[in-house]
Structure formats: C-alpha cells, structure tokens
XYZ file of C-alpha atoms in Angstrom:
452
model
C 116.296 219.262 222.791
C 113.102 218.720 224.828
C 111.876 215.301 225.813
C 108.802 215.388 223.629
C 110.905 216.458 220.649
C 113.163 213.447 221.153
C 110.300 211.053 221.374
C 108.774 212.398 217.991
C 112.140 212.229 216.401
C 112.310 208.636 217.333
C 108.923 207.960 215.791
C 109.976 209.578 212.640
C 113.130 207.453 212.491
C 110.977 204.376 213.056
C 108.968 205.394 210.092
C 111.927 206.121 207.951
C 113.679 202.620 208.763
C 110.345 201.013 207.997
C 109.900 202.704 204.683
C 113.274 202.140 203.356
C 114.221 198.694 204.728
C 112.352 195.379 205.384
C 112.330 196.064 209.173
C 108.802 196.360 210.599
C 108.240 199.941 211.767
C 105.633 198.669 214.272
C 108.246 196.198 215.660
C 110.798 199.149 216.036
C 108.183 201.472 217.429
C 107.146 198.763 220.111
C 110.657 198.410 221.346
C 111.168 202.131 221.115
C 108.208 202.872 223.219
C 109.840 200.982 226.190
C 113.217 202.662 225.565
C 111.975 206.225 225.320
C 109.064 205.688 227.720
C 111.287 204.244 230.557
C 114.681 205.926 230.034
C 113.671 209.239 228.616
C 109.924 210.013 229.967
C 110.435 208.189 233.171
C 107.458 205.908 232.768
C 107.313 202.375 234.260
C 107.279 199.263 232.160
C 103.707 198.596 233.390
C 102.523 202.031 232.113
C 104.101 201.239 228.628
C 102.419 197.879 228.511
C 99.126 199.600 229.390
C 99.314 201.420 226.095
C 99.016 198.398 224.009
C 95.653 198.506 222.107
C 94.154 195.331 223.044
C 90.794 196.186 221.476
C 92.278 197.076 218.240
C 94.550 194.108 218.320
C 91.287 191.944 218.481
C 89.619 193.872 215.989
C 92.575 193.259 213.373
C 92.918 189.551 214.270
C 89.191 188.899 213.798
C 88.836 190.846 210.565
C 92.077 189.434 208.892
C 91.369 185.858 210.037
C 87.819 186.106 208.582
C 89.239 187.477 205.368
C 91.892 184.714 205.192
C 89.181 182.105 205.321
C 87.165 183.964 202.713
C 90.244 183.854 200.373
C 91.347 180.157 201.117
C 87.816 178.566 200.614
C 87.475 179.919 197.276
C 84.721 182.669 197.896
C 87.119 185.344 196.311
C 87.494 183.100 193.278
C 83.721 182.668 193.031
C 83.267 186.545 193.064
C 85.792 187.063 190.401
C 84.228 184.273 188.156
C 80.798 186.061 188.637
C 82.278 189.439 187.614
C 84.005 187.900 184.501
C 80.708 186.369 183.561
C 78.774 189.504 184.079
C 81.096 191.476 182.054
C 80.837 189.093 179.001
C 82.159 191.072 176.104
C 80.769 194.396 177.444
C 83.993 196.530 177.857
C 82.397 199.320 180.161
C 81.387 196.754 182.627
C 84.981 195.593 183.305
C 86.287 198.631 185.292
C 82.804 198.913 187.074
C 82.857 195.196 188.315
C 86.527 195.361 189.234
C 85.922 198.509 191.241
C 82.775 196.894 193.135
C 84.880 193.577 193.761
C 87.799 195.290 195.099
C 85.457 197.655 197.366
C 83.618 194.678 198.527
C 86.720 192.689 199.778
C 87.893 195.929 201.399
C 84.496 196.446 202.913
C 84.563 192.883 204.287
C 87.684 193.524 206.259
C 90.476 192.873 203.850
C 93.500 195.254 204.072
C 93.622 197.331 201.064
C 96.926 195.773 199.899
C 95.401 192.452 200.284
C 92.218 193.174 198.087
C 94.436 194.741 195.448
C 96.846 191.776 195.384
C 93.802 189.531 194.773
C 91.947 191.678 192.129
C 94.763 193.327 190.182
C 95.891 190.238 188.312
C 92.219 189.351 187.500
C 91.432 192.976 186.664
C 94.295 193.838 184.501
C 94.169 190.498 182.701
C 90.457 191.395 181.834
C 91.486 194.964 180.977
C 94.013 193.689 178.561
C 91.524 191.450 176.881
C 89.337 194.579 176.415
C 91.921 196.898 175.261
C 91.733 198.973 178.516
C 94.882 200.991 179.626
C 96.854 199.215 182.341
C 97.225 202.528 184.402
C 93.420 203.404 184.130
C 92.457 199.829 185.391
C 95.151 199.862 188.031
C 93.879 203.324 189.324
C 90.200 202.123 189.331
C 91.284 198.919 191.347
C 93.112 201.080 193.910
C 90.212 203.581 194.106
C 87.875 200.428 194.769
C 90.041 199.286 197.718
C 89.869 202.944 199.035
C 86.340 203.031 198.633
C 85.684 200.123 200.910
C 88.781 200.919 203.135
C 86.691 202.801 205.926
C 84.010 200.230 206.326
C 83.480 199.673 210.192
C 85.257 196.178 209.722
C 88.350 197.377 207.776
C 91.234 198.300 209.716
C 91.285 201.744 208.184
C 87.663 202.155 209.057
C 88.463 200.992 212.571
C 91.141 203.792 213.006
C 88.727 206.228 211.386
C 85.982 205.248 213.873
C 88.329 205.622 216.902
C 88.778 209.303 215.732
C 84.969 209.805 215.517
C 84.413 208.050 218.989
C 87.192 210.291 220.637
C 85.403 213.358 219.013
C 82.007 212.223 220.316
C 80.561 211.186 217.180
C 80.714 207.444 217.117
C 77.301 207.336 215.503
C 78.655 208.664 212.300
C 80.798 205.566 211.520
C 78.425 204.605 208.607
C 78.563 208.065 207.297
C 82.575 207.866 207.109
C 82.141 204.781 204.948
C 79.529 206.077 202.719
C 81.367 209.522 202.216
C 84.497 207.816 201.447
C 82.960 205.307 199.244
C 81.362 208.021 197.133
C 84.428 210.191 196.812
C 86.447 207.295 195.679
C 83.763 206.197 193.143
C 83.797 209.620 191.616
C 87.662 209.773 191.564
C 87.801 206.234 189.954
C 85.351 207.353 187.306
C 87.522 210.763 186.609
C 90.795 208.896 186.584
C 89.516 206.126 184.097
C 88.002 208.711 181.773
C 91.120 210.961 181.890
C 93.634 208.062 181.270
C 91.562 206.611 178.535
C 91.045 210.011 176.901
C 94.910 210.263 176.864
C 95.383 206.812 175.718
C 93.012 207.525 172.609
C 94.625 210.749 171.658
C 98.128 209.101 171.666
C 96.846 205.979 169.664
C 95.251 208.351 167.112
C 98.487 210.414 166.856
C 100.619 207.255 166.550
C 98.196 206.017 163.853
C 98.379 209.327 161.988
C 102.121 209.035 162.065
C 102.111 205.474 160.666
C 99.674 206.386 157.973
C 101.867 209.190 156.780
C 104.832 206.793 156.591
C 106.894 208.386 159.247
C 109.540 205.869 160.688
C 108.927 204.521 164.148
C 111.778 203.809 166.586
C 112.060 200.617 168.365
C 111.020 197.960 165.680
C 107.579 197.109 166.903
C 106.365 193.681 166.576
C 103.209 193.080 164.184
C 100.076 193.560 166.196
C 101.902 195.266 169.195
C 100.580 198.606 170.673
C 101.630 201.659 168.697
C 104.226 203.575 170.345
C 103.707 207.240 171.888
C 105.125 209.920 169.918
C 108.498 211.103 171.429
C 109.482 207.679 172.749
C 108.568 205.921 175.810
C 105.911 203.689 174.573
C 104.416 201.523 177.357
C 101.477 199.212 178.196
C 100.483 201.833 180.834
C 99.071 204.331 178.525
C 98.557 202.316 175.221
C 95.899 199.966 175.049
C 96.631 196.506 173.648
C 95.068 195.693 170.344
C 91.990 193.648 170.770
C 90.478 193.298 167.255
C 91.833 189.946 166.735
C 91.878 188.865 170.421
C 90.491 185.257 170.771
C 87.229 184.752 172.617
C 88.091 183.700 176.269
C 85.598 181.461 178.147
C 85.756 182.143 181.911
C 86.850 179.065 183.999
C 83.863 178.113 185.882
C 83.977 178.426 189.751
C 81.128 176.501 191.649
C 79.002 177.986 194.199
C 79.605 175.424 196.868
C 77.662 175.423 200.093
C 80.655 176.712 202.176
C 81.177 179.522 199.704
C 77.550 180.582 199.922
C 77.779 180.160 203.734
C 80.737 182.574 203.601
C 78.746 185.264 201.685
C 76.074 184.920 204.091
C 78.426 185.230 206.994
C 79.915 188.502 205.567
C 76.495 189.841 205.171
C 75.562 188.854 208.825
C 78.983 190.484 209.759
C 78.032 193.930 208.179
C 74.426 193.798 209.645
C 75.682 192.986 213.205
C 78.299 195.632 213.187
C 76.342 198.570 211.276
C 72.934 197.887 212.523
C 73.389 196.326 215.996
C 76.802 198.004 216.979
C 78.338 194.609 218.018
C 82.062 194.921 218.219
C 83.885 194.416 215.053
C 86.332 192.144 216.342
C 83.937 189.962 218.356
C 81.639 189.738 215.249
C 84.376 188.853 212.925
C 85.640 186.083 215.333
C 81.946 184.726 215.543
C 81.733 184.555 211.861
C 85.165 183.093 211.604
C 84.536 180.376 214.245
C 81.250 179.349 212.601
C 83.041 178.802 209.096
C 85.858 176.901 210.734
C 83.326 174.620 212.341
C 81.816 174.041 208.944
C 85.326 173.496 207.366
C 87.953 172.765 210.064
C 90.602 172.254 207.469
C 90.675 175.882 206.675
C 91.843 176.940 210.176
C 95.613 176.180 209.882
C 96.157 177.717 206.475
C 93.942 180.767 207.431
C 95.890 181.505 210.757
C 99.351 180.963 208.739
C 98.358 183.473 206.071
C 97.054 186.315 208.203
C 99.022 189.523 207.827
C 100.770 189.475 211.065
C 103.290 191.908 209.846
C 100.635 194.428 209.313
C 99.133 193.680 212.803
C 102.309 194.182 214.449
C 102.814 197.509 212.381
C 99.563 198.943 213.422
C 99.682 197.916 217.090
C 103.194 198.822 217.471
C 102.570 202.354 216.080
C 99.574 202.795 218.092
C 101.445 201.615 221.311
C 104.192 204.388 220.763
C 101.375 206.923 220.151
C 99.831 205.872 223.455
C 103.198 206.418 225.167
C 103.395 209.691 223.646
C 100.149 210.640 225.096
C 101.002 209.137 228.304
C 104.174 211.182 228.620
C 102.266 214.559 227.474
C 103.957 214.815 224.142
C 100.754 214.919 222.347
C 99.360 217.586 224.611
C 102.351 219.775 223.425
C 101.620 219.168 219.789
C 97.955 219.713 220.175
C 98.772 223.055 221.958
C 100.925 224.036 218.966
C 98.038 223.143 216.464
C 95.673 225.034 218.686
C 97.971 228.111 218.496
C 97.099 228.341 214.897
C 94.049 229.934 216.282
C 91.802 228.327 213.470
C 90.630 224.702 213.688
C 89.721 224.929 210.098
C 93.263 225.823 208.902
C 94.650 223.172 211.307
C 92.431 220.591 209.606
C 93.717 221.586 206.138
C 97.337 221.436 207.288
C 96.717 218.150 208.998
C 95.211 216.740 205.732
C 98.199 217.768 203.841
C 100.594 216.174 206.266
C 98.952 212.802 206.355
C 98.756 212.784 202.491
C 102.457 213.444 202.159
C 103.513 211.133 204.883
C 101.057 208.287 203.609
C 102.533 208.320 200.040
C 105.979 207.132 201.700
C 104.745 205.168 204.707
C 102.115 203.039 206.077
C 98.654 204.617 205.885
C 97.458 202.583 208.948
C 100.426 203.702 210.846
C 99.856 207.333 209.742
C 96.170 207.119 210.900
C 97.242 205.717 214.268
C 99.775 208.566 214.826
C 97.361 211.332 213.735
C 94.404 210.169 215.568
C 94.948 212.070 218.916
C 95.929 215.212 217.141
C 92.754 215.078 215.147
C 90.442 214.841 218.143
C 90.636 218.549 219.327
C 90.377 219.774 215.873
C 87.261 217.625 215.300
C 85.701 218.832 218.500
C 85.499 222.381 217.559
C 81.980 223.505 217.747
C 82.367 225.378 214.526
C 83.210 222.257 212.638
C 81.563 218.816 212.098
C 83.383 215.777 213.499
C 82.370 213.647 210.571
C 83.621 216.373 208.147
C 87.076 216.732 209.799
C 87.618 212.857 209.975
C 86.422 212.272 206.385
C 88.733 214.776 205.118
C 91.771 213.288 206.924
C 90.597 209.735 205.856
C 90.437 210.608 202.233
C 93.732 212.646 202.366
C 95.492 209.711 203.869
C 94.407 206.970 201.744
C 94.150 208.531 198.259
C 97.814 208.485 197.767
C 98.238 204.719 198.271
C 98.713 204.391 194.548
C 102.204 205.824 195.074
C 104.706 203.079 193.666
C 106.645 203.634 197.269
C 103.520 202.430 198.988
C 102.473 198.820 199.126
C 99.343 199.131 196.864
C 101.421 200.992 194.359
C 104.047 198.376 194.299
C 101.493 195.652 193.952
C 100.161 197.392 190.744
C 103.440 197.425 189.258
C 104.070 193.616 190.145
C 100.664 192.697 188.868
C 100.800 194.705 185.599
C 104.420 193.966 184.515
C 104.690 196.748 182.012
C 107.262 196.808 179.167
C 108.837 200.073 180.540
C 108.761 199.695 184.231
C 110.376 203.150 184.656
C 107.557 204.928 182.833
C 104.922 203.022 184.878
C 106.518 203.960 188.028
C 106.734 207.569 186.844
C 103.070 207.625 185.948
C 101.965 206.267 189.261
C 104.301 208.756 190.996
C 102.847 211.577 189.159
C 99.354 210.634 189.883
C 100.189 210.355 193.503
C 101.833 213.876 193.532
C 98.521 215.214 191.733
C 96.526 213.660 194.481
C 98.551 215.235 197.145
C 98.370 218.590 195.576
C 94.722 218.663 194.905
C 92.801 216.362 197.130
C 93.441 217.571 200.559
C 92.407 221.169 199.707
C 89.289 219.584 197.842
C 88.022 217.440 200.735
C 88.837 220.145 203.177
C 86.520 222.543 201.378
C 83.773 220.051 200.795
C 83.670 218.237 204.223
C 85.325 220.904 206.584
C 84.404 224.407 205.100
C 80.893 223.324 203.763
C 80.289 221.347 206.823
C 78.770 218.274 204.988
C 77.743 215.569 207.406
C-alpha cells in the first residue's frame, strides 16, 4: 500500500469515526496529521504545524463570535418577532419569511446548523398554526440556511472563496453567494409546493374515505389530522387542522438601541467585506468588539457559546489536507482526476462525490478536503471557475437535510413528529433525491452552459 493511500485511508477513518461517534473528526485529523506526517511521510513537526490554517481560524472565530453576540443580545428574537408580525394571518408569507430569516442569519455568518436551530422552532410552530406541513416548512428552513451559507462571511462561503481564490477568480465571491442563494430559493419553492400538493391530495383522500364511512385505524382523537391511507399517518405530510385554531398574538420584542446597533453592525460587515474587500475575520472582530464595548456583559456568554467543536472540526480537517498537500498525496489524486482527460466529467464526478459524502459527514469538512482537488478542474480554460465552484458548493450543501447530518437532526428535534420513523424516512428520501438529481442539474447549468 502506497504512502498516499495510507494517508487518505486515515482521513476516511477520521470521517467515519466522527460520523458515527461523538468524537470530533477534526481533533482526530489534527492528531493524525502529526502521526501520518512524521512517521509515514517523513515530515517534521514544524512542517505539519505550518499547515494549520491560521487565516481560516481567525475568520471562523470572528464570524462565530459576532453571531453569538447577535443571538445573546436578542437581535435574533427581534427578527423572529418582526417576521411573525409581518405574517399576521397571511399563510403564504410564513414560509417566505422563515426562508428569509434563516438566509439572513446564515448570510451574517451563522453556521447553517446554528441558523436552523434558532429558526426551526419558531418556523415550525408558525407552520402548525397556519396548517403547513412540517416537512414542507422544514425543507424551506434548511434551504434558507443553504441560501445564505455561501455568503463571504459564512464558514461555507469562506471555504468556497478559497477554491475561487486558488483558481484565480477571487473577484467572483459575490457571484458564488448570489448563485447559491438563487438556486436554493427556487428549490425551496419547488419543495414547498410539492410537499403541500402531496399533503392536500392525501387529506382529500382521507376525507373521502371518512365521508364514505370506511373505518380508520388508530382511533384518532377529535380534531386530529386525518391519517394517510395505508397507514403511517404523521405530522410530516398531514397539516394540522387550523379551522378552530385560536388567534395568537405575537409576544412583543423591543427594538432596543443595542439591537439596532447590532443590525447596523451586520450591515456594515457585509459592506466592508463585499464592497471594500476587507478580510472577513478582521471585519467580524471589529464589529464584535464594537458591540462588546457597547455591552460588555455579552462578552463572556458569547465566547462560551461559540461553536468551538465546529471550529476544531474545520481547522483540523484543513490541517490534515494541508499535510496531504505537503507530502504530495493530493498531486497524485489530482493526476488521477486529470487522467480522466475531461475536466467537465471530472467536475460532475466530484459533484456527486461531495454530495454523497456530505449527506453522512460534515459539509465544512468535505469542502475543506475537496478544495485542492477542485482547483485544477476550475482552472481548465474551457470551463469557468465560478461555474465549477458553484456546482461543487450546491452539491455539497443541498443534502444537509439528511437526518444523518446536523441540520436534518435539528429538524427532527424541532418538529417532534408523532411518527419519528416516518419523518426520518421522509428526510432521507429527500436527501437521496437531491443526491441523484442536483449534482447533474448544477453541473449542466453552471459547468456545461458556463453560467458565470
């Protein structure tokens, strides 16, 4: 077995352990980088340490610290309150506002699981009030998080911009964000309409059976949702009855000076990074420091609530990938891909690979691993770097609804459906459908057609 093959096998093992246990895959990868780098590849400890992504670390720390402050000082509660007030009793606005709220949080730098964890309880509760399918609302929320995930200040966007920069297209970072946003917005609409259509057909079928006097299994309580024909009635595809639902007055959240200052700070952050090209980490730390000065009491809880586990995961995986690059393993893999003789086909295969892996493992980790492999594909003069990176970005994130991913698990925890197994199956089937369809679709649109 070659040295490179051993190194890649260790990375796969790290991913597997991280996926099926509570041990952080990034921590495993960091330790493995020293073990494989020194004992197998013959690198010095100094060389391995040199692969630590210091710049990425500061970006992650700055963005997550700022987002923690936004959450703790109640700015998120204010946004949720505004969304509920805007919705009023207009059913169609609920999914739109929840999509935009989740997208806004992710665009401001929140990890997608964090954005989903905050919005899902609010969004699913509003959906229940308006008789919207739990699955439909859940998919809309996840797509909202994915829509904002490739913002220049989001960790996903940071990794995507690294790929663009390596391919010599750093000026296209805003395009990456906008393309991913637009695609996920369209997908959210399609998902919502499809699930709601299925829900209405099943409800109509159940009503027809009930009116014909056919017996129904399970002994439903009065006023509970009608079961799906053939068994397996759950809250995931059957909307709760809302005819007699009591009017609910939103609990007012005050627009305090610190919350208004926070919103202005987020706006300033986006302007500094997208318009003036200021480093995301530096800009985030500047805004975070300004908010801490205005409200010093927020510092301690904000630092303690930062997703250090996710930061260790990302930096650890990237450190290991850097070690692979230093030892020449990535050059061998790149040569294998180049051996395909067609960068367009290589882009399609890579899109499927990241989609499959991300459904079971960390999307951030997957993007970190795949980044050096994407570079030679994106640099092919027959392709556009932004097209290739966009295809890879969408393929890796669109499967985050998988119940084996953090985002999907958060949906299950927030929804608490009556039949957890059916909800698990529905999310898994949707993820499988995304793996089958989306990589080919985005490859055709962004790579073959060369949009960008």
